[in-house]
Amino acid sequence: MIKLYDHKLSGNAYKPRLLLHQLGVEFERIIVELFEGEHKGEEFTKVNPNQKIPVIVDGDFVMWESNAILFYLAKKYSPNSFTSDNPETYGHIAQWVLFGKTSIDPNLAMARYLTKFVPDHDPEDMKKFQMQGNSALKTLDAHLKGKDFLVDSYSIADIACYPYIMLAPEGGVELTNYLNIQKWIENIESTENFLPFGD
Ligand SMILES: N[C@@H](CCC(=O)N[C@@H](CS)C(=O)NCC(=O)O)C(=O)O
C-alpha cells in the first residue's frame, strides 16, 4: 500500500491526499511531527533528504515535491482523468501546476504560515506576500471567467492550486472579490469523492 508522509495542517500534503482519495487508491497516512522537528531527524531524512513533507512511498518508489507527486499519481493510477494525453491540454495542466508552485504557494502559503505560526514576523514580509498573492489571484480569477476548472475538466492543475487558495483567508487574504475563484472552489468541492482539508 502507498505510504503518504503527511501532516493535517499542511496544504502541500493535502494535495496528494486529496488525489489519492479521489482516485480510490488505498494509502496509509504517516504523520510527521513537524512541530517536534521529526522531519529534520535521521530517519525521515533518509526518506526525504530535503526534509519536507509530503513524500509518497509506492513499493520501492519514493517521491517528494507535492506537485510532482500529482503528475506521478495521475499518470500511474488514472492516465485518462486528472491529466491528459493531448499535448496541448497536458501543457496547460503543467502550466497551471507550475503557476501554483511559483505564484500561489510561495505567497499565500507564506502569508498563512507567518500569520499562524510566526507571531513576531516582519509586517513588511507579510505585506509583500499578501500583495503578490493577490496579484496571482487576479490572474487566476480572470482566467476562470466562464470556466468550471482551470483546464477543460477537473485535473491535477486544480488540485495543485486549490489548497493554499482555499486557505488564503487564514493568511489575511480574503477571497470576497474573486467571484470566479469562489465558484471554482465550489466546483472542486462538488467533485466526486472530494475530501475536505481537515479530514
Ligand atoms: N515544494 C515542497 C514544499 C514542501 C513544504 O514546504 N512542506 C512543509 C509543510 S507544508 C514542510 O515540510 N515544512 C518543514 C520545513 O520546511 O522545515 C512541496 O511542494 O512539496
PDB file of N, CA, C and O in Angstrom, residues 26-80:
ATOM      1  N   GLU A  26      -5.869   3.055  -2.229  1.00  0.00           N
ATOM      2  CA  GLU A  26      -5.672   2.924  -0.774  1.00  0.00           C
ATOM      3  C   GLU A  26      -4.309   3.459  -0.367  1.00  0.00           C
ATOM      4  O   GLU A  26      -3.312   3.222  -1.080  1.00  0.00           O
ATOM      5  N   PHE A  27      -4.256   4.156   0.721  1.00  0.00           N
ATOM      6  CA  PHE A  27      -2.964   4.651   1.189  1.00  0.00           C
ATOM      7  C   PHE A  27      -2.948   4.733   2.707  1.00  0.00           C
ATOM      8  O   PHE A  27      -3.988   4.818   3.349  1.00  0.00           O
ATOM      9  N   GLU A  28      -1.719   4.679   3.210  1.00  0.00           N
ATOM     10  CA  GLU A  28      -1.542   4.785   4.665  1.00  0.00           C
ATOM     11  C   GLU A  28      -0.942   6.149   4.962  1.00  0.00           C
ATOM     12  O   GLU A  28       0.049   6.543   4.330  1.00  0.00           O
ATOM     13  N   ARG A  29      -1.544   6.857   5.891  1.00  0.00           N
ATOM     14  CA  ARG A  29      -1.005   8.178   6.283  1.00  0.00           C
ATOM     15  C   ARG A  29       0.009   8.007   7.401  1.00  0.00           C
ATOM     16  O   ARG A  29      -0.316   7.404   8.425  1.00  0.00           O
ATOM     17  N   ILE A  30       1.188   8.561   7.191  1.00  0.00           N
ATOM     18  CA  ILE A  30       2.172   8.549   8.278  1.00  0.00           C
ATOM     19  C   ILE A  30       2.368  10.002   8.689  1.00  0.00           C
ATOM     20  O   ILE A  30       2.841  10.826   7.890  1.00  0.00           O
ATOM     21  N   ILE A  31       1.926  10.321   9.883  1.00  0.00           N
ATOM     22  CA  ILE A  31       2.001  11.719  10.326  1.00  0.00           C
ATOM     23  C   ILE A  31       3.426  12.021  10.788  1.00  0.00           C
ATOM     24  O   ILE A  31       3.980  11.315  11.631  1.00  0.00           O
ATOM     25  N   VAL A  32       3.990  13.071  10.200  1.00  0.00           N
ATOM     26  CA  VAL A  32       5.334  13.513  10.581  1.00  0.00           C
ATOM     27  C   VAL A  32       5.158  14.703  11.525  1.00  0.00           C
ATOM     28  O   VAL A  32       4.509  15.696  11.163  1.00  0.00           O
ATOM     29  N   GLU A  33       5.718  14.592  12.716  1.00  0.00           N
ATOM     30  CA  GLU A  33       5.508  15.638  13.723  1.00  0.00           C
ATOM     31  C   GLU A  33       6.427  16.836  13.444  1.00  0.00           C
ATOM     32  O   GLU A  33       7.503  16.968  14.011  1.00  0.00           O
ATOM     33  N   LEU A  34       5.962  17.703  12.541  1.00  0.00           N
ATOM     34  CA  LEU A  34       6.780  18.844  12.101  1.00  0.00           C
ATOM     35  C   LEU A  34       7.142  19.757  13.272  1.00  0.00           C
ATOM     36  O   LEU A  34       8.256  20.271  13.352  1.00  0.00           O
ATOM     37  N   PHE A  35       6.174  19.971  14.176  1.00  0.00           N
ATOM     38  CA  PHE A  35       6.419  20.918  15.270  1.00  0.00           C
ATOM     39  C   PHE A  35       7.419  20.377  16.290  1.00  0.00           C
ATOM     40  O   PHE A  35       7.940  21.110  17.112  1.00  0.00           O
ATOM     41  N   GLU A  36       7.648  19.061  16.207  1.00  0.00           N
ATOM     42  CA  GLU A  36       8.678  18.468  17.088  1.00  0.00           C
ATOM     43  C   GLU A  36       9.977  18.240  16.322  1.00  0.00           C
ATOM     44  O   GLU A  36      10.904  17.609  16.838  1.00  0.00           O
ATOM     45  N   GLY A  37      10.029  18.679  15.063  1.00  0.00           N
ATOM     46  CA  GLY A  37      11.265  18.584  14.290  1.00  0.00           C
ATOM     47  C   GLY A  37      11.568  17.190  13.753  1.00  0.00           C
ATOM     48  O   GLY A  37      12.701  16.899  13.345  1.00  0.00           O
ATOM     49  N   GLU A  38      10.526  16.332  13.724  1.00  0.00           N
ATOM     50  CA  GLU A  38      10.762  14.954  13.247  1.00  0.00           C
ATOM     51  C   GLU A  38      11.316  14.914  11.818  1.00  0.00           C
ATOM     52  O   GLU A  38      12.108  14.042  11.473  1.00  0.00           O
ATOM     53  N   HIS A  39      10.904  15.901  11.012  1.00  0.00           N
ATOM     54  CA  HIS A  39      11.346  15.913   9.598  1.00  0.00           C
ATOM     55  C   HIS A  39      12.836  16.224   9.465  1.00  0.00           C
ATOM     56  O   HIS A  39      13.412  16.039   8.401  1.00  0.00           O
ATOM     57  N   LYS A  40      13.454  16.724  10.535  1.00  0.00           N
ATOM     58  CA  LYS A  40      14.903  17.027  10.487  1.00  0.00           C
ATOM     59  C   LYS A  40      15.717  15.850  11.019  1.00  0.00           C
ATOM     60  O   LYS A  40      16.953  15.883  10.997  1.00  0.00           O
ATOM     61  N   GLY A  41      15.017  14.848  11.533  1.00  0.00           N
ATOM     62  CA  GLY A  41      15.705  13.711  12.147  1.00  0.00           C
ATOM     63  C   GLY A  41      16.296  12.770  11.104  1.00  0.00           C
ATOM     64  O   GLY A  41      15.954  12.814   9.915  1.00  0.00           O
ATOM     65  N   GLU A  42      17.165  11.896  11.608  1.00  0.00           N
ATOM     66  CA  GLU A  42      17.914  10.983  10.729  1.00  0.00           C
ATOM     67  C   GLU A  42      16.979  10.069   9.932  1.00  0.00           C
ATOM     68  O   GLU A  42      17.146   9.880   8.730  1.00  0.00           O
ATOM     69  N   GLU A  43      15.952   9.552  10.629  1.00  0.00           N
ATOM     70  CA  GLU A  43      15.086   8.557   9.986  1.00  0.00           C
ATOM     71  C   GLU A  43      14.315   9.164   8.811  1.00  0.00           C
ATOM     72  O   GLU A  43      14.299   8.629   7.704  1.00  0.00           O
ATOM     73  N   PHE A  44      13.707  10.344   9.059  1.00  0.00           N
ATOM     74  CA  PHE A  44      12.930  10.960   7.970  1.00  0.00           C
ATOM     75  C   PHE A  44      13.849  11.483   6.864  1.00  0.00           C
ATOM     76  O   PHE A  44      13.482  11.440   5.678  1.00  0.00           O
ATOM     77  N   THR A  45      15.028  11.947   7.233  1.00  0.00           N
ATOM     78  CA  THR A  45      15.963  12.471   6.222  1.00  0.00           C
ATOM     79  C   THR A  45      16.380  11.377   5.226  1.00  0.00           C
ATOM     80  O   THR A  45      16.669  11.678   4.069  1.00  0.00           O
ATOM     81  N   LYS A  46      16.325  10.120   5.682  1.00  0.00           N
ATOM     82  CA  LYS A  46      16.612   9.013   4.743  1.00  0.00           C
ATOM     83  C   LYS A  46      15.484   8.905   3.712  1.00  0.00           C
ATOM     84  O   LYS A  46      15.711   8.526   2.567  1.00  0.00           O
ATOM     85  N   VAL A  47      14.276   9.251   4.118  1.00  0.00           N
ATOM     86  CA  VAL A  47      13.121   9.182   3.208  1.00  0.00           C
ATOM     87  C   VAL A  47      13.133  10.390   2.269  1.00  0.00           C
ATOM     88  O   VAL A  47      12.968  10.264   1.061  1.00  0.00           O
ATOM     89  N   ASN A  48      13.316  11.573   2.830  1.00  0.00           N
ATOM     90  CA  ASN A  48      13.408  12.788   2.015  1.00  0.00           C
ATOM     91  C   ASN A  48      14.590  13.640   2.485  1.00  0.00           C
ATOM     92  O   ASN A  48      14.481  14.359   3.484  1.00  0.00           O
ATOM     93  N   PRO A  49      15.687  13.595   1.727  1.00  0.00           N
ATOM     94  CA  PRO A  49      16.861  14.385   2.112  1.00  0.00           C
ATOM     95  C   PRO A  49      16.577  15.883   2.140  1.00  0.00           C
ATOM     96  O   PRO A  49      17.321  16.651   2.744  1.00  0.00           O
ATOM     97  N   ASN A  50      15.464  16.297   1.524  1.00  0.00           N
ATOM     98  CA  ASN A  50      15.073  17.709   1.541  1.00  0.00           C
ATOM     99  C   ASN A  50      14.290  18.067   2.808  1.00  0.00           C
ATOM    100  O   ASN A  50      13.907  19.228   2.996  1.00  0.00           O
ATOM    101  N   GLN A  51      14.018  17.053   3.650  1.00  0.00           N
ATOM    102  CA  GLN A  51      13.431  17.249   4.988  1.00  0.00           C
ATOM    103  C   GLN A  51      12.089  17.980   4.984  1.00  0.00           C
ATOM    104  O   GLN A  51      11.838  18.857   5.808  1.00  0.00           O
ATOM    105  N   LYS A  52      11.252  17.632   4.004  1.00  0.00           N
ATOM    106  CA  LYS A  52       9.923  18.251   3.956  1.00  0.00           C
ATOM    107  C   LYS A  52       8.888  17.185   3.622  1.00  0.00           C
ATOM    108  O   LYS A  52       9.208  16.178   2.990  1.00  0.00           O
ATOM    109  N   ILE A  53       7.643  17.445   4.020  1.00  0.00           N
ATOM    110  CA  ILE A  53       6.529  16.619   3.556  1.00  0.00           C
ATOM    111  C   ILE A  53       5.811  17.401   2.462  1.00  0.00           C
ATOM    112  O   ILE A  53       5.946  18.637   2.422  1.00  0.00           O
ATOM    113  N   PRO A  54       5.066  16.735   1.589  1.00  0.00           N
ATOM    114  CA  PRO A  54       4.753  15.314   1.555  1.00  0.00           C
ATOM    115  C   PRO A  54       5.836  14.486   0.859  1.00  0.00           C
ATOM    116  O   PRO A  54       6.619  15.003   0.062  1.00  0.00           O
ATOM    117  N   VAL A  55       5.783  13.181   1.190  1.00  0.00           N
ATOM    118  CA  VAL A  55       6.559  12.171   0.476  1.00  0.00           C
ATOM    119  C   VAL A  55       5.604  11.005   0.248  1.00  0.00           C
ATOM    120  O   VAL A  55       4.779  10.719   1.123  1.00  0.00           O
ATOM    121  N   ILE A  56       5.729  10.350  -0.910  1.00  0.00           N
ATOM    122  CA  ILE A  56       4.995   9.081  -1.056  1.00  0.00           C
ATOM    123  C   ILE A  56       6.002   7.962  -1.267  1.00  0.00           C
ATOM    124  O   ILE A  56       7.060   8.164  -1.880  1.00  0.00           O
ATOM    125  N   VAL A  57       5.643   6.797  -0.750  1.00  0.00           N
ATOM    126  CA  VAL A  57       6.435   5.590  -0.987  1.00  0.00           C
ATOM    127  C   VAL A  57       5.468   4.585  -1.600  1.00  0.00           C
ATOM    128  O   VAL A  57       4.475   4.200  -0.974  1.00  0.00           O
ATOM    129  N   ASP A  58       5.734   4.227  -2.842  1.00  0.00           N
ATOM    130  CA  ASP A  58       4.858   3.324  -3.592  1.00  0.00           C
ATOM    131  C   ASP A  58       5.697   2.102  -3.956  1.00  0.00           C
ATOM    132  O   ASP A  58       6.412   2.117  -4.958  1.00  0.00           O
ATOM    133  N   GLY A  59       5.651   1.085  -3.131  1.00  0.00           N
ATOM    134  CA  GLY A  59       6.557  -0.059  -3.312  1.00  0.00           C
ATOM    135  C   GLY A  59       7.983   0.410  -3.063  1.00  0.00           C
ATOM    136  O   GLY A  59       8.284   0.969  -2.005  1.00  0.00           O
ATOM    137  N   ASP A  60       8.833   0.246  -4.078  1.00  0.00           N
ATOM    138  CA  ASP A  60      10.237   0.671  -3.937  1.00  0.00           C
ATOM    139  C   ASP A  60      10.432   2.118  -4.373  1.00  0.00           C
ATOM    140  O   ASP A  60      11.541   2.642  -4.318  1.00  0.00           O
ATOM    141  N   PHE A  61       9.358   2.706  -4.872  1.00  0.00           N
ATOM    142  CA  PHE A  61       9.461   4.032  -5.479  1.00  0.00           C
ATOM    143  C   PHE A  61       9.178   5.113  -4.434  1.00  0.00           C
ATOM    144  O   PHE A  61       8.116   5.117  -3.800  1.00  0.00           O
ATOM    145  N   VAL A  62      10.136   6.029  -4.282  1.00  0.00           N
ATOM    146  CA  VAL A  62       9.987   7.114  -3.295  1.00  0.00           C
ATOM    147  C   VAL A  62       9.965   8.432  -4.056  1.00  0.00           C
ATOM    148  O   VAL A  62      10.758   8.640  -4.976  1.00  0.00           O
ATOM    149  N   MET A  63       9.072   9.326  -3.659  1.00  0.00           N
ATOM    150  CA  MET A  63       8.981  10.587  -4.379  1.00  0.00           C
ATOM    151  C   MET A  63       8.528  11.718  -3.460  1.00  0.00           C
ATOM    152  O   MET A  63       7.642  11.535  -2.627  1.00  0.00           O
ATOM    153  N   TRP A  64       9.120  12.892  -3.635  1.00  0.00           N
ATOM    154  CA  TRP A  64       8.708  14.076  -2.884  1.00  0.00           C
ATOM    155  C   TRP A  64       8.493  15.227  -3.846  1.00  0.00           C
ATOM    156  O   TRP A  64       8.708  15.074  -5.044  1.00  0.00           O
ATOM    157  N   GLU A  65       8.068  16.359  -3.340  1.00  0.00           N
ATOM    158  CA  GLU A  65       7.577  17.547  -4.085  1.00  0.00           C
ATOM    159  C   GLU A  65       6.109  17.317  -4.460  1.00  0.00           C
ATOM    160  O   GLU A  65       5.788  16.586  -5.403  1.00  0.00           O
ATOM    161  N   SER A  66       5.231  18.009  -3.719  1.00  0.00           N
ATOM    162  CA  SER A  66       3.790  17.763  -3.830  1.00  0.00           C
ATOM    163  C   SER A  66       3.265  17.794  -5.270  1.00  0.00           C
ATOM    164  O   SER A  66       2.529  16.901  -5.689  1.00  0.00           O
ATOM    165  N   ASN A  67       3.649  18.815  -6.026  1.00  0.00           N
ATOM    166  CA  ASN A  67       3.048  18.944  -7.354  1.00  0.00           C
ATOM    167  C   ASN A  67       3.570  17.882  -8.312  1.00  0.00           C
ATOM    168  O   ASN A  67       2.839  17.389  -9.176  1.00  0.00           O
ATOM    169  N   ALA A  68       4.821  17.481  -8.138  1.00  0.00           N
ATOM    170  CA  ALA A  68       5.377  16.402  -8.962  1.00  0.00           C
ATOM    171  C   ALA A  68       4.692  15.079  -8.620  1.00  0.00           C
ATOM    172  O   ALA A  68       4.411  14.264  -9.509  1.00  0.00           O
ATOM    173  N   ILE A  69       4.389  14.891  -7.337  1.00  0.00           N
ATOM    174  CA  ILE A  69       3.689  13.661  -6.924  1.00  0.00           C
ATOM    175  C   ILE A  69       2.330  13.565  -7.640  1.00  0.00           C
ATOM    176  O   ILE A  69       1.896  12.492  -8.037  1.00  0.00           O
ATOM    177  N   LEU A  70       1.675  14.726  -7.831  1.00  0.00           N
ATOM    178  CA  LEU A  70       0.372  14.715  -8.523  1.00  0.00           C
ATOM    179  C   LEU A  70       0.513  14.156  -9.938  1.00  0.00           C
ATOM    180  O   LEU A  70      -0.316  13.370 -10.403  1.00  0.00           O
ATOM    181  N   PHE A  71       1.577  14.589 -10.645  1.00  0.00           N
ATOM    182  CA  PHE A  71       1.795  14.073 -12.007  1.00  0.00           C
ATOM    183  C   PHE A  71       1.973  12.554 -11.976  1.00  0.00           C
ATOM    184  O   PHE A  71       1.409  11.828 -12.790  1.00  0.00           O
ATOM    185  N   TYR A  72       2.782  12.073 -11.038  1.00  0.00           N
ATOM    186  CA  TYR A  72       3.056  10.634 -10.945  1.00  0.00           C
ATOM    187  C   TYR A  72       1.773   9.850 -10.663  1.00  0.00           C
ATOM    188  O   TYR A  72       1.463   8.879 -11.358  1.00  0.00           O
ATOM    189  N   LEU A  73       1.042  10.293  -9.654  1.00  0.00           N
ATOM    190  CA  LEU A  73      -0.142   9.532  -9.253  1.00  0.00           C
ATOM    191  C   LEU A  73      -1.192   9.502 -10.369  1.00  0.00           C
ATOM    192  O   LEU A  73      -1.797   8.469 -10.642  1.00  0.00           O
ATOM    193  N   ALA A  74      -1.400  10.657 -11.008  1.00  0.00           N
ATOM    194  CA  ALA A  74      -2.411  10.710 -12.077  1.00  0.00           C
ATOM    195  C   ALA A  74      -1.986   9.798 -13.232  1.00  0.00           C
ATOM    196  O   ALA A  74      -2.782   9.016 -13.755  1.00  0.00           O
ATOM    197  N   LYS A  75      -0.728   9.886 -13.615  1.00  0.00           N
ATOM    198  CA  LYS A  75      -0.225   9.081 -14.741  1.00  0.00           C
ATOM    199  C   LYS A  75      -0.338   7.590 -14.434  1.00  0.00           C
ATOM    200  O   LYS A  75      -0.761   6.798 -15.270  1.00  0.00           O
ATOM    201  N   LYS A  76       0.032   7.220 -13.212  1.00  0.00           N
ATOM    202  CA  LYS A  76       0.060   5.793 -12.884  1.00  0.00           C
ATOM    203  C   LYS A  76      -1.338   5.222 -12.642  1.00  0.00           C
ATOM    204  O   LYS A  76      -1.639   4.134 -13.095  1.00  0.00           O
ATOM    205  N   TYR A  77      -2.165   5.980 -11.928  1.00  0.00           N
ATOM    206  CA  TYR A  77      -3.408   5.378 -11.459  1.00  0.00           C
ATOM    207  C   TYR A  77      -4.637   5.774 -12.255  1.00  0.00           C
ATOM    208  O   TYR A  77      -5.696   5.186 -12.078  1.00  0.00           O
ATOM    209  N   SER A  78      -4.528   6.790 -13.097  1.00  0.00           N
ATOM    210  CA  SER A  78      -5.703   7.174 -13.881  1.00  0.00           C
ATOM    211  C   SER A  78      -5.283   8.015 -15.079  1.00  0.00           C
ATOM    212  O   SER A  78      -5.597   9.205 -15.149  1.00  0.00           O
ATOM    213  N   PRO A  79      -4.567   7.392 -16.039  1.00  0.00           N
ATOM    214  CA  PRO A  79      -3.992   8.185 -17.128  1.00  0.00           C
ATOM    215  C   PRO A  79      -5.021   8.960 -17.956  1.00  0.00           C
ATOM    216  O   PRO A  79      -4.663   9.883 -18.675  1.00  0.00           O
ATOM    217  N   ASN A  80      -6.310   8.564 -17.833  1.00  0.00           N
ATOM    218  CA  ASN A  80      -7.316   9.256 -18.651  1.00  0.00           C
ATOM    219  C   ASN A  80      -8.126  10.295 -17.901  1.00  0.00           C
ATOM    220  O   ASN A  80      -9.015  10.920 -18.459  1.00  0.00           O
TER     221      ASN A  80
END
